[in-house]
């Protein structure tokens, strides 16, 4: 409700480009990203970044292998999975992107690895590489609907087990599944109920019956 | 004065005609005192904990919060009494009673001072029933308190109380043994189970039994703290982990457990002076000689001295609660069985040696 | 841990496992966290964590708010370390927009951050000790935290969730007399921490309850992605303030306390030592407070080019990260919060293997979770 | 007279609770009635003036053994309660044995001489006055620990030791019963 008011009241923003999300900035490189691109040539591509964070896009087939390489290669030793999440790009060709932020506790270096997925495609799990990924992948599954292949315990984690839909997907309304329903009732926008108790009760009752 | 005395002798003659009346009156007075002390030890504890923890404690109800216990009792009385669906209703209702009566029954065998002498020469004892086997009776009665906890925990039909009661049962069993053994060392010194005899023996020996039985006294203190389920041995109710055998209880039934716990505190801290600290003996004074001259003054002072000693003990217990963290379940049992029990046994030998060779 | 004992008992006697539901309403879970324990006697065979009772959908919500509008809500994640959350989001947006923050503002941020860290650690100290049964400590911890809250109130106008920093700098200079009050408080706090250490660190019971309990090895700790004192207790030197420097931290002289065994006691010691280091940092920052501007040159309407940034700060609980994806509008396209409590809580499974119920309580306390941050 | 009435009442209650022990369906109910029975036996001893035995009865049986009993019942799997039949063939053998037992004791009871109950009871009520001057005079009394232990370790040594053997057997039996089927 509130955000609709928001969008109308906000200063006219430039229309978001329709063709999808494309990172801008410049390609940042580190030893690790160079080595990764070399080793997985054809499967890895550098990604532009705003803040000079080395970022590599790895294809799904080689993802676990690449992560394992980054973790165990004595040159890199990215032993710490700082964060793992997924992003939904409904306008892109590949609609889901999983993002891994790695850090090396011994070399004090970080790298970001990304992986593009088609809608409904399962991402290979990296629980075998870092046990830490367990909950992170569960969270991504729960909120974004990304399935993880080979995950030992892929259940919802933050939402209730019987919840329908994946809240962080772009098509999921902010007000939840009922939001559209609420908006499209015959009173149009949510309104203050009349002071008269009987009338208010009647309106509520009607709304309930309609639903 | 004379009329008063005459009145008294009439009452007395009536009472002598029905000896049960004397007992009833004594029981009434004793229970009244015990209830009052129990009520106010809760207040004392809360105020003292407040002091230790740099806060005030309850100070709103009445001057200095003195009516707080009444308010607490009233609150518990008015609260809804919930019997869980899953419980065994009969045992659930019975359990608080089981927990409640033992500490109060135990007070019957205490003697609080040398007898009061009336002007007409008749003496009145400061005890309800100073039986021959007082200490044994206390041990027997206090071993019954555990049933309340077990039954409460089991009949609640919930897992937390079950754990609580399992813990408390094994804890009580583990600590009852060293407790009894440390008491036995005193019995050995005195040669009697009667509490007034034990005090008399301390008066006759002219030293208190905590001197020869110092190990026993320490063991007694530790295991009695455990028996009372208080920090650092408050596992049965460990608020932050298992919450305790009375988790499902509410209102007055909970208050029963609560009162029983504090009655236990009072009980243990009144038993300790009798056994180890000379009971109603006034320190640094030859009581018996003085008693011949001014019997009533000595008996009043004796009551005061007894009260002072128990108060110090009780304060110590509260102090311990404010200071220490809680032991873990396995550590607690280990301490009971592997540390205190051997020490208590060794103490028996030491005391026997003292009795045989030093005090011929 | 004598892990063989139950298995022996289970071989000889016919025993049954018991499932115990710990939480969501349980005092030792520090909020609404539920652990389904499979128990053999009192020993934990298996732990199944259930979280999400406090899930408020902050990440979804953030996508509908402009960068400035979003800032106050992140205070609600770790409500005991609100200022640090604030620093995280503000830093992330500044990194995204490549804003320059004045040096004086950075100093102010460091001071408030460290005060907040002190407050959070004091609160942890209070509740952790209460979990283990030392009741008085609760009140001591809360008492020490109180002046910090007062300082926040004086400076930010709010105690718990102060919405501390705007994007691009700081709002106001410290009020008159604030610096002196802060110094006075720190001076009073130092001996108090020593006192508490004498109360607990050397206490035999405390040591018995914490040493060797909830052990997690260095390798496991890294693999499970733990962070903050929970990780450093295992002897891994990873502190975002040093490892991935941000704000004005490189300018200060402080140590990173490390543990050796990775048990509850080490984590406890780490946090206690960290409090002293925080005091040190604040004192240095107060001494070296530079002159100059407080408010940076932040645009009124913040539109970032398409792109993504990941910015982490050392929150009281560990590494707190904000991953922002921007699509060229003034709202984040996607905002992901790497919350330390969430990841640290995952390590509980590992730490509580073969532990007793009472240990479990101590371990949860030592991880220092805040459920608002776990569930987001 | 009063004594006899009390004894009969207490005896009847003991019998009632003893029947309760075997006839209650739920093991916890049985255990609780056994506990009450033990306590009443303690009262019985008290009425006979055997204070020491009464105290020991309560302490050992009620306070010690019953606790273990109850713990055992409470914390073991008792789903079998509903499938176990309460009476079967052994009941008849038991009945025969009980009748024989009662016959034997009834015979003994009516053909031996006992001191009158009233006398025994009145003996224990001893007035003690002016204890302060006695100066440990209590050591001469019958119920002091010394005389009890002397009796226990001289006249009744064999029953005392036999009881310990019995307990050991019970412990071994308990472990055997709790063992998994091998």
PDB file of C-alpha atoms in Angstrom, chain C residues 109-207:
ATOM      1  CA  UNK C 109      32.248   6.741  13.575  1.00  0.00           C
ATOM      2  CA  UNK C 110      35.105   4.779  15.084  1.00  0.00           C
ATOM      3  CA  UNK C 111      34.315   6.170  18.527  1.00  0.00           C
ATOM      4  CA  UNK C 112      30.626   5.345  18.304  1.00  0.00           C
ATOM      5  CA  UNK C 113      31.319   1.965  16.744  1.00  0.00           C
ATOM      6  CA  UNK C 114      33.621   0.983  19.536  1.00  0.00           C
ATOM      7  CA  UNK C 115      31.242   2.268  22.175  1.00  0.00           C
ATOM      8  CA  UNK C 116      28.569   0.144  20.584  1.00  0.00           C
ATOM      9  CA  UNK C 117      30.902  -2.826  20.531  1.00  0.00           C
ATOM     10  CA  UNK C 118      31.512  -2.294  24.231  1.00  0.00           C
ATOM     11  CA  UNK C 119      27.779  -2.133  24.853  1.00  0.00           C
ATOM     12  CA  UNK C 120      27.143  -5.259  22.849  1.00  0.00           C
ATOM     13  CA  UNK C 121      29.933  -7.170  24.549  1.00  0.00           C
ATOM     14  CA  UNK C 122      28.726  -6.035  27.958  1.00  0.00           C
ATOM     15  CA  UNK C 123      25.266  -7.267  27.135  1.00  0.00           C
ATOM     16  CA  UNK C 124      26.731 -10.548  25.933  1.00  0.00           C
ATOM     17  CA  UNK C 125      28.789 -10.790  29.105  1.00  0.00           C
ATOM     18  CA  UNK C 126      25.712 -10.211  31.209  1.00  0.00           C
ATOM     19  CA  UNK C 127      23.506 -12.756  29.500  1.00  0.00           C
ATOM     20  CA  UNK C 128      26.197 -15.340  28.959  1.00  0.00           C
ATOM     21  CA  UNK C 129      27.057 -15.337  32.634  1.00  0.00           C
ATOM     22  CA  UNK C 130      23.399 -15.564  33.501  1.00  0.00           C
ATOM     23  CA  UNK C 131      23.071 -18.598  31.270  1.00  0.00           C
ATOM     24  CA  UNK C 132      25.827 -20.290  33.188  1.00  0.00           C
ATOM     25  CA  UNK C 133      24.134 -19.313  36.421  1.00  0.00           C
ATOM     26  CA  UNK C 134      26.088 -16.314  37.628  1.00  0.00           C
ATOM     27  CA  UNK C 135      23.062 -14.175  38.225  1.00  0.00           C
ATOM     28  CA  UNK C 136      24.704 -11.066  39.641  1.00  0.00           C
ATOM     29  CA  UNK C 137      26.815 -10.560  36.560  1.00  0.00           C
ATOM     30  CA  UNK C 138      23.690  -9.819  34.557  1.00  0.00           C
ATOM     31  CA  UNK C 139      23.124  -6.715  36.571  1.00  0.00           C
ATOM     32  CA  UNK C 140      26.742  -5.650  36.451  1.00  0.00           C
ATOM     33  CA  UNK C 141      26.825  -5.950  32.683  1.00  0.00           C
ATOM     34  CA  UNK C 142      23.628  -4.001  32.244  1.00  0.00           C
ATOM     35  CA  UNK C 143      24.812  -1.381  34.712  1.00  0.00           C
ATOM     36  CA  UNK C 144      28.013  -0.781  32.734  1.00  0.00           C
ATOM     37  CA  UNK C 145      26.066  -0.627  29.504  1.00  0.00           C
ATOM     38  CA  UNK C 146      23.825   2.081  30.804  1.00  0.00           C
ATOM     39  CA  UNK C 147      26.325   4.994  30.534  1.00  0.00           C
ATOM     40  CA  UNK C 148      26.968   4.021  26.929  1.00  0.00           C
ATOM     41  CA  UNK C 149      23.281   4.246  26.216  1.00  0.00           C
ATOM     42  CA  UNK C 150      23.282   7.629  27.928  1.00  0.00           C
ATOM     43  CA  UNK C 151      26.163   8.771  25.760  1.00  0.00           C
ATOM     44  CA  UNK C 152      24.254   7.644  22.689  1.00  0.00           C
ATOM     45  CA  UNK C 153      21.194   9.453  23.847  1.00  0.00           C
ATOM     46  CA  UNK C 154      23.175  12.610  24.347  1.00  0.00           C
ATOM     47  CA  UNK C 155      24.767  12.369  20.940  1.00  0.00           C
ATOM     48  CA  UNK C 156      22.191  10.691  18.696  1.00  0.00           C
ATOM     49  CA  UNK C 157      19.048  11.436  20.640  1.00  0.00           C
ATOM     50  CA  UNK C 158      18.206   7.762  20.815  1.00  0.00           C
ATOM     51  CA  UNK C 159      19.467   5.004  23.037  1.00  0.00           C
ATOM     52  CA  UNK C 160      19.061   1.637  21.435  1.00  0.00           C
ATOM     53  CA  UNK C 161      18.457   2.133  17.711  1.00  0.00           C
ATOM     54  CA  UNK C 162      20.015   5.520  17.087  1.00  0.00           C
ATOM     55  CA  UNK C 163      20.105   5.609  13.255  1.00  0.00           C
ATOM     56  CA  UNK C 164      23.601   6.809  13.857  1.00  0.00           C
ATOM     57  CA  UNK C 165      25.128   7.949  10.574  1.00  0.00           C
ATOM     58  CA  UNK C 166      23.749   9.497   7.427  1.00  0.00           C
ATOM     59  CA  UNK C 167      25.257   8.424   4.142  1.00  0.00           C
ATOM     60  CA  UNK C 168      28.397  10.383   3.500  1.00  0.00           C
ATOM     61  CA  UNK C 169      29.424  11.467   6.964  1.00  0.00           C
ATOM     62  CA  UNK C 170      28.053  12.198  10.375  1.00  0.00           C
ATOM     63  CA  UNK C 171      25.244  14.455  11.449  1.00  0.00           C
ATOM     64  CA  UNK C 172      26.427  16.468  14.404  1.00  0.00           C
ATOM     65  CA  UNK C 173      29.494  17.128  16.387  1.00  0.00           C
ATOM     66  CA  UNK C 174      29.628  15.607  19.838  1.00  0.00           C
ATOM     67  CA  UNK C 175      27.668  17.797  22.225  1.00  0.00           C
ATOM     68  CA  UNK C 176      29.410  19.896  24.795  1.00  0.00           C
ATOM     69  CA  UNK C 177      30.908  17.839  27.582  1.00  0.00           C
ATOM     70  CA  UNK C 178      30.346  14.581  25.757  1.00  0.00           C
ATOM     71  CA  UNK C 179      34.021  13.839  25.278  1.00  0.00           C
ATOM     72  CA  UNK C 180      34.726  14.365  28.956  1.00  0.00           C
ATOM     73  CA  UNK C 181      31.823  12.154  29.938  1.00  0.00           C
ATOM     74  CA  UNK C 182      33.052   9.490  27.582  1.00  0.00           C
ATOM     75  CA  UNK C 183      36.570   9.627  28.988  1.00  0.00           C
ATOM     76  CA  UNK C 184      35.217   9.459  32.494  1.00  0.00           C
ATOM     77  CA  UNK C 185      33.161   6.437  31.649  1.00  0.00           C
ATOM     78  CA  UNK C 186      36.085   4.642  30.047  1.00  0.00           C
ATOM     79  CA  UNK C 187      38.250   5.384  33.036  1.00  0.00           C
ATOM     80  CA  UNK C 188      35.617   3.903  35.308  1.00  0.00           C
ATOM     81  CA  UNK C 189      35.031   0.907  33.090  1.00  0.00           C
ATOM     82  CA  UNK C 190      38.619  -0.331  32.984  1.00  0.00           C
ATOM     83  CA  UNK C 191      38.880  -1.389  36.651  1.00  0.00           C
ATOM     84  CA  UNK C 192      35.347  -2.757  36.459  1.00  0.00           C
ATOM     85  CA  UNK C 193      36.343  -5.141  33.677  1.00  0.00           C
ATOM     86  CA  UNK C 194      39.249  -6.265  35.829  1.00  0.00           C
ATOM     87  CA  UNK C 195      36.780  -6.856  38.635  1.00  0.00           C
ATOM     88  CA  UNK C 196      34.574  -8.998  36.480  1.00  0.00           C
ATOM     89  CA  UNK C 197      37.521 -10.958  35.312  1.00  0.00           C
ATOM     90  CA  UNK C 198      38.428 -11.712  38.900  1.00  0.00           C
ATOM     91  CA  UNK C 199      34.853 -12.736  39.507  1.00  0.00           C
ATOM     92  CA  UNK C 200      34.689 -15.172  36.623  1.00  0.00           C
ATOM     93  CA  UNK C 201      37.963 -15.880  34.848  1.00  0.00           C
ATOM     94  CA  UNK C 202      39.659 -17.410  37.828  1.00  0.00           C
ATOM     95  CA  UNK C 203      36.516 -18.946  39.207  1.00  0.00           C
ATOM     96  CA  UNK C 204      36.856 -22.688  39.355  1.00  0.00           C
ATOM     97  CA  UNK C 205      33.229 -23.289  38.511  1.00  0.00           C
ATOM     98  CA  UNK C 206      33.329 -20.911  35.596  1.00  0.00           C
ATOM     99  CA  UNK C 207      36.407 -22.628  34.259  1.00  0.00           C
TER     100      UNK C 207
END
